[in-house]
Amino acid sequence: QVRLVESGGRLVQAGDSVELSCAASKSTFNTYTMGWFRQAPGKERHFLARMNGNPGFTSYADSVKGRFTLSRDNAKNTLHLQMNNLRPEDTAVYYCAAGRITGNTMTTDYWGQGTQVIVSA
């Protein structure tokens, strides 16, 4: 059973930074590609970033490249998403995911429960 537990979502102002965390088991990190997606109100869920392998090789969506950074704490089996210079359009529920890479895309097998980030103007 794969369990992903996100934390860190909160209400911030435009320009602020937030770090999201996703805790999982060591076997999950060793088995799956780990990533983050987000879903804004009334919109579809979109890929943001992924990390696979050890050391982790990362890939980002163009919309967040340069502002968002993935990192992994191997001692705590936690994946972090550092989000800087947040904008109101970053308001969404952010989901941690575990899956596989198919071609050039991440296919998700497991989702976390989501954590809400709200960015006020």
PDB file of C-alpha atoms in Angstrom:
ATOM      1  CA  GLN A   1       0.000   0.000   0.000  1.00  0.00           C
ATOM      2  CA  VAL A   2       1.441   3.336  -1.097  1.00  0.00           C
ATOM      3  CA  ARG A   3       0.592   6.281   1.135  1.00  0.00           C
ATOM      4  CA  LEU A   4       1.486   9.865   0.261  1.00  0.00           C
ATOM      5  CA  VAL A   5       0.949  12.584   2.861  1.00  0.00           C
ATOM      6  CA  GLU A   6       1.225  16.207   1.780  1.00  0.00           C
ATOM      7  CA  SER A   7       1.651  19.208   4.036  1.00  0.00           C
ATOM      8  CA  GLY A   8       2.591  22.870   3.876  1.00  0.00           C
ATOM      9  CA  GLY A   9      -0.279  24.459   1.991  1.00  0.00           C
ATOM     10  CA  ARG A  10      -1.473  27.832   3.282  1.00  0.00           C
ATOM     11  CA  LEU A  11      -2.725  31.306   2.436  1.00  0.00           C
ATOM     12  CA  VAL A  12       0.020  33.660   1.247  1.00  0.00           C
ATOM     13  CA  GLN A  13       0.379  36.944  -0.590  1.00  0.00           C
ATOM     14  CA  ALA A  14       1.686  37.382  -4.117  1.00  0.00           C
ATOM     15  CA  GLY A  15       5.471  37.278  -4.144  1.00  0.00           C
ATOM     16  CA  ASP A  16       5.707  35.026  -1.092  1.00  0.00           C
ATOM     17  CA  SER A  17       7.268  31.567  -0.947  1.00  0.00           C
ATOM     18  CA  VAL A  18       5.849  28.260   0.267  1.00  0.00           C
ATOM     19  CA  GLU A  19       7.433  24.845   0.670  1.00  0.00           C
ATOM     20  CA  LEU A  20       5.214  21.806   0.277  1.00  0.00           C
ATOM     21  CA  SER A  21       6.225  18.415   1.596  1.00  0.00           C
ATOM     22  CA  CYS A  22       5.213  14.895   0.674  1.00  0.00           C
ATOM     23  CA  ALA A  23       6.048  12.056   3.041  1.00  0.00           C
ATOM     24  CA  ALA A  24       6.202   8.509   1.753  1.00  0.00           C
ATOM     25  CA  SER A  25       7.934   5.264   2.556  1.00  0.00           C
ATOM     26  CA  LYS A  26      11.502   4.542   1.473  1.00  0.00           C
ATOM     27  CA  SER A  27      10.284   1.755  -0.780  1.00  0.00           C
ATOM     28  CA  THR A  28       7.945   4.182  -2.524  1.00  0.00           C
ATOM     29  CA  PHE A  29      10.801   6.533  -3.338  1.00  0.00           C
ATOM     30  CA  ASN A  30      12.917   3.628  -4.551  1.00  0.00           C
ATOM     31  CA  THR A  31      10.162   2.172  -6.707  1.00  0.00           C
ATOM     32  CA  TYR A  32       8.347   5.132  -8.236  1.00  0.00           C
ATOM     33  CA  THR A  33       8.901   8.416  -9.940  1.00  0.00           C
ATOM     34  CA  MET A  34       7.659  11.095  -7.523  1.00  0.00           C
ATOM     35  CA  GLY A  35       6.067  14.320  -8.586  1.00  0.00           C
ATOM     36  CA  TRP A  36       3.666  17.173  -7.978  1.00  0.00           C
ATOM     37  CA  PHE A  37       0.518  18.199  -9.806  1.00  0.00           C
ATOM     38  CA  ARG A  38      -1.986  20.943  -9.129  1.00  0.00           C
ATOM     39  CA  GLN A  39      -5.633  21.576  -9.810  1.00  0.00           C
ATOM     40  CA  ALA A  40      -7.023  25.085  -9.853  1.00  0.00           C
ATOM     41  CA  PRO A  41     -10.743  25.668  -9.178  1.00  0.00           C
ATOM     42  CA  GLY A  42     -12.806  24.577 -12.158  1.00  0.00           C
ATOM     43  CA  LYS A  43      -9.787  23.335 -14.088  1.00  0.00           C
ATOM     44  CA  GLU A  44      -8.077  20.047 -14.831  1.00  0.00           C
ATOM     45  CA  ARG A  45      -5.172  18.672 -12.854  1.00  0.00           C
ATOM     46  CA  HIS A  46      -1.804  19.557 -14.384  1.00  0.00           C
ATOM     47  CA  PHE A  47       1.717  18.240 -14.055  1.00  0.00           C
ATOM     48  CA  LEU A  48       4.237  20.519 -12.326  1.00  0.00           C
ATOM     49  CA  ALA A  49       7.427  18.615 -11.597  1.00  0.00           C
ATOM     50  CA  ARG A  50       8.837  15.132 -11.172  1.00  0.00           C
ATOM     51  CA  MET A  51      11.922  13.441  -9.779  1.00  0.00           C
ATOM     52  CA  ASN A  52      13.192   9.925 -10.467  1.00  0.00           C
ATOM     53  CA  GLY A  53      16.268   7.972  -9.648  1.00  0.00           C
ATOM     54  CA  ASN A  54      18.854   8.445  -6.962  1.00  0.00           C
ATOM     55  CA  PRO A  55      20.347  10.952  -7.288  1.00  0.00           C
ATOM     56  CA  GLY A  56      17.119  12.504  -8.421  1.00  0.00           C
ATOM     57  CA  PHE A  57      16.749  13.679 -11.971  1.00  0.00           C
ATOM     58  CA  THR A  58      14.157  16.429 -12.189  1.00  0.00           C
ATOM     59  CA  SER A  59      11.823  17.767 -14.834  1.00  0.00           C
ATOM     60  CA  TYR A  60       9.506  20.783 -14.639  1.00  0.00           C
ATOM     61  CA  ALA A  61       6.535  22.154 -16.499  1.00  0.00           C
ATOM     62  CA  ASP A  62       7.406  25.325 -18.394  1.00  0.00           C
ATOM     63  CA  SER A  63       4.897  27.291 -16.328  1.00  0.00           C
ATOM     64  CA  VAL A  64       6.916  26.816 -13.123  1.00  0.00           C
ATOM     65  CA  LYS A  65      10.460  26.429 -14.382  1.00  0.00           C
ATOM     66  CA  GLY A  66      12.731  28.837 -12.525  1.00  0.00           C
ATOM     67  CA  ARG A  67      10.225  29.470  -9.696  1.00  0.00           C
ATOM     68  CA  PHE A  68       9.592  25.965  -8.337  1.00  0.00           C
ATOM     69  CA  THR A  69      12.298  23.550  -7.178  1.00  0.00           C
ATOM     70  CA  LEU A  70      12.070  19.890  -6.242  1.00  0.00           C
ATOM     71  CA  SER A  71      14.268  18.322  -3.618  1.00  0.00           C
ATOM     72  CA  ARG A  72      14.309  15.107  -1.654  1.00  0.00           C
ATOM     73  CA  ASP A  73      15.287  14.386   1.934  1.00  0.00           C
ATOM     74  CA  ASN A  74      16.390  10.754   1.818  1.00  0.00           C
ATOM     75  CA  ALA A  75      16.780  10.516   5.598  1.00  0.00           C
ATOM     76  CA  LYS A  76      13.120  11.481   6.096  1.00  0.00           C
ATOM     77  CA  ASN A  77      11.740   9.973   2.874  1.00  0.00           C
ATOM     78  CA  THR A  78      10.198  13.304   2.027  1.00  0.00           C
ATOM     79  CA  LEU A  79       9.815  15.130  -1.281  1.00  0.00           C
ATOM     80  CA  HIS A  80       9.762  18.919  -1.123  1.00  0.00           C
ATOM     81  CA  LEU A  81       8.443  21.475  -3.585  1.00  0.00           C
ATOM     82  CA  GLN A  82       9.833  24.927  -2.960  1.00  0.00           C
ATOM     83  CA  MET A  83       7.636  27.544  -4.615  1.00  0.00           C
ATOM     84  CA  ASN A  84       8.955  31.096  -4.924  1.00  0.00           C
ATOM     85  CA  ASN A  85       7.509  34.338  -6.197  1.00  0.00           C
ATOM     86  CA  LEU A  86       3.981  32.996  -5.999  1.00  0.00           C
ATOM     87  CA  ARG A  87       1.234  34.522  -8.136  1.00  0.00           C
ATOM     88  CA  PRO A  88      -2.548  34.506  -7.709  1.00  0.00           C
ATOM     89  CA  GLU A  89      -2.764  32.056 -10.624  1.00  0.00           C
ATOM     90  CA  ASP A  90      -0.765  29.559  -8.533  1.00  0.00           C
ATOM     91  CA  THR A  91      -3.833  29.181  -6.318  1.00  0.00           C
ATOM     92  CA  ALA A  92      -4.749  25.489  -6.441  1.00  0.00           C
ATOM     93  CA  VAL A  93      -4.845  22.216  -4.616  1.00  0.00           C
ATOM     94  CA  TYR A  94      -1.406  20.650  -4.900  1.00  0.00           C
ATOM     95  CA  TYR A  95      -1.121  16.877  -5.111  1.00  0.00           C
ATOM     96  CA  CYS A  96       1.845  14.628  -4.540  1.00  0.00           C
ATOM     97  CA  ALA A  97       1.986  11.666  -6.904  1.00  0.00           C
ATOM     98  CA  ALA A  98       3.856   8.411  -7.360  1.00  0.00           C
ATOM     99  CA  GLY A  99       4.012   6.801 -10.760  1.00  0.00           C
ATOM    100  CA  ARG A 100       6.058   5.960 -13.800  1.00  0.00           C
ATOM    101  CA  ILE A 101       7.482   7.721 -16.800  1.00  0.00           C
ATOM    102  CA  THR A 102       5.815   6.723 -20.050  1.00  0.00           C
ATOM    103  CA  GLY A 103       7.532   8.284 -23.012  1.00  0.00           C
ATOM    104  CA  ASN A 104       8.088  11.836 -21.819  1.00  0.00           C
ATOM    105  CA  THR A 105       5.133  12.030 -19.437  1.00  0.00           C
ATOM    106  CA  MET A 106       4.468  10.929 -15.898  1.00  0.00           C
ATOM    107  CA  THR A 107       1.746   8.319 -15.496  1.00  0.00           C
ATOM    108  CA  THR A 108       0.395   8.443 -11.966  1.00  0.00           C
ATOM    109  CA  ASP A 109      -0.430   5.328  -9.965  1.00  0.00           C
ATOM    110  CA  TYR A 110      -1.022   6.925  -6.569  1.00  0.00           C
ATOM    111  CA  TRP A 111      -2.166  10.327  -5.305  1.00  0.00           C
ATOM    112  CA  GLY A 112      -1.941  12.090  -2.005  1.00  0.00           C
ATOM    113  CA  GLN A 113      -4.970  13.816  -0.499  1.00  0.00           C
ATOM    114  CA  GLY A 114      -3.872  17.274  -1.647  1.00  0.00           C
ATOM    115  CA  THR A 115      -2.883  20.458   0.137  1.00  0.00           C
ATOM    116  CA  GLN A 116      -4.418  23.868  -0.595  1.00  0.00           C
ATOM    117  CA  VAL A 117      -2.349  26.891  -1.562  1.00  0.00           C
ATOM    118  CA  ILE A 118      -4.111  30.235  -1.888  1.00  0.00           C
ATOM    119  CA  VAL A 119      -2.236  33.244  -3.210  1.00  0.00           C
ATOM    120  CA  SER A 120      -3.883  36.604  -2.668  1.00  0.00           C
ATOM    121  CA  ALA A 121      -3.112  39.576  -4.886  1.00  0.00           C
TER     122      ALA A 121
END
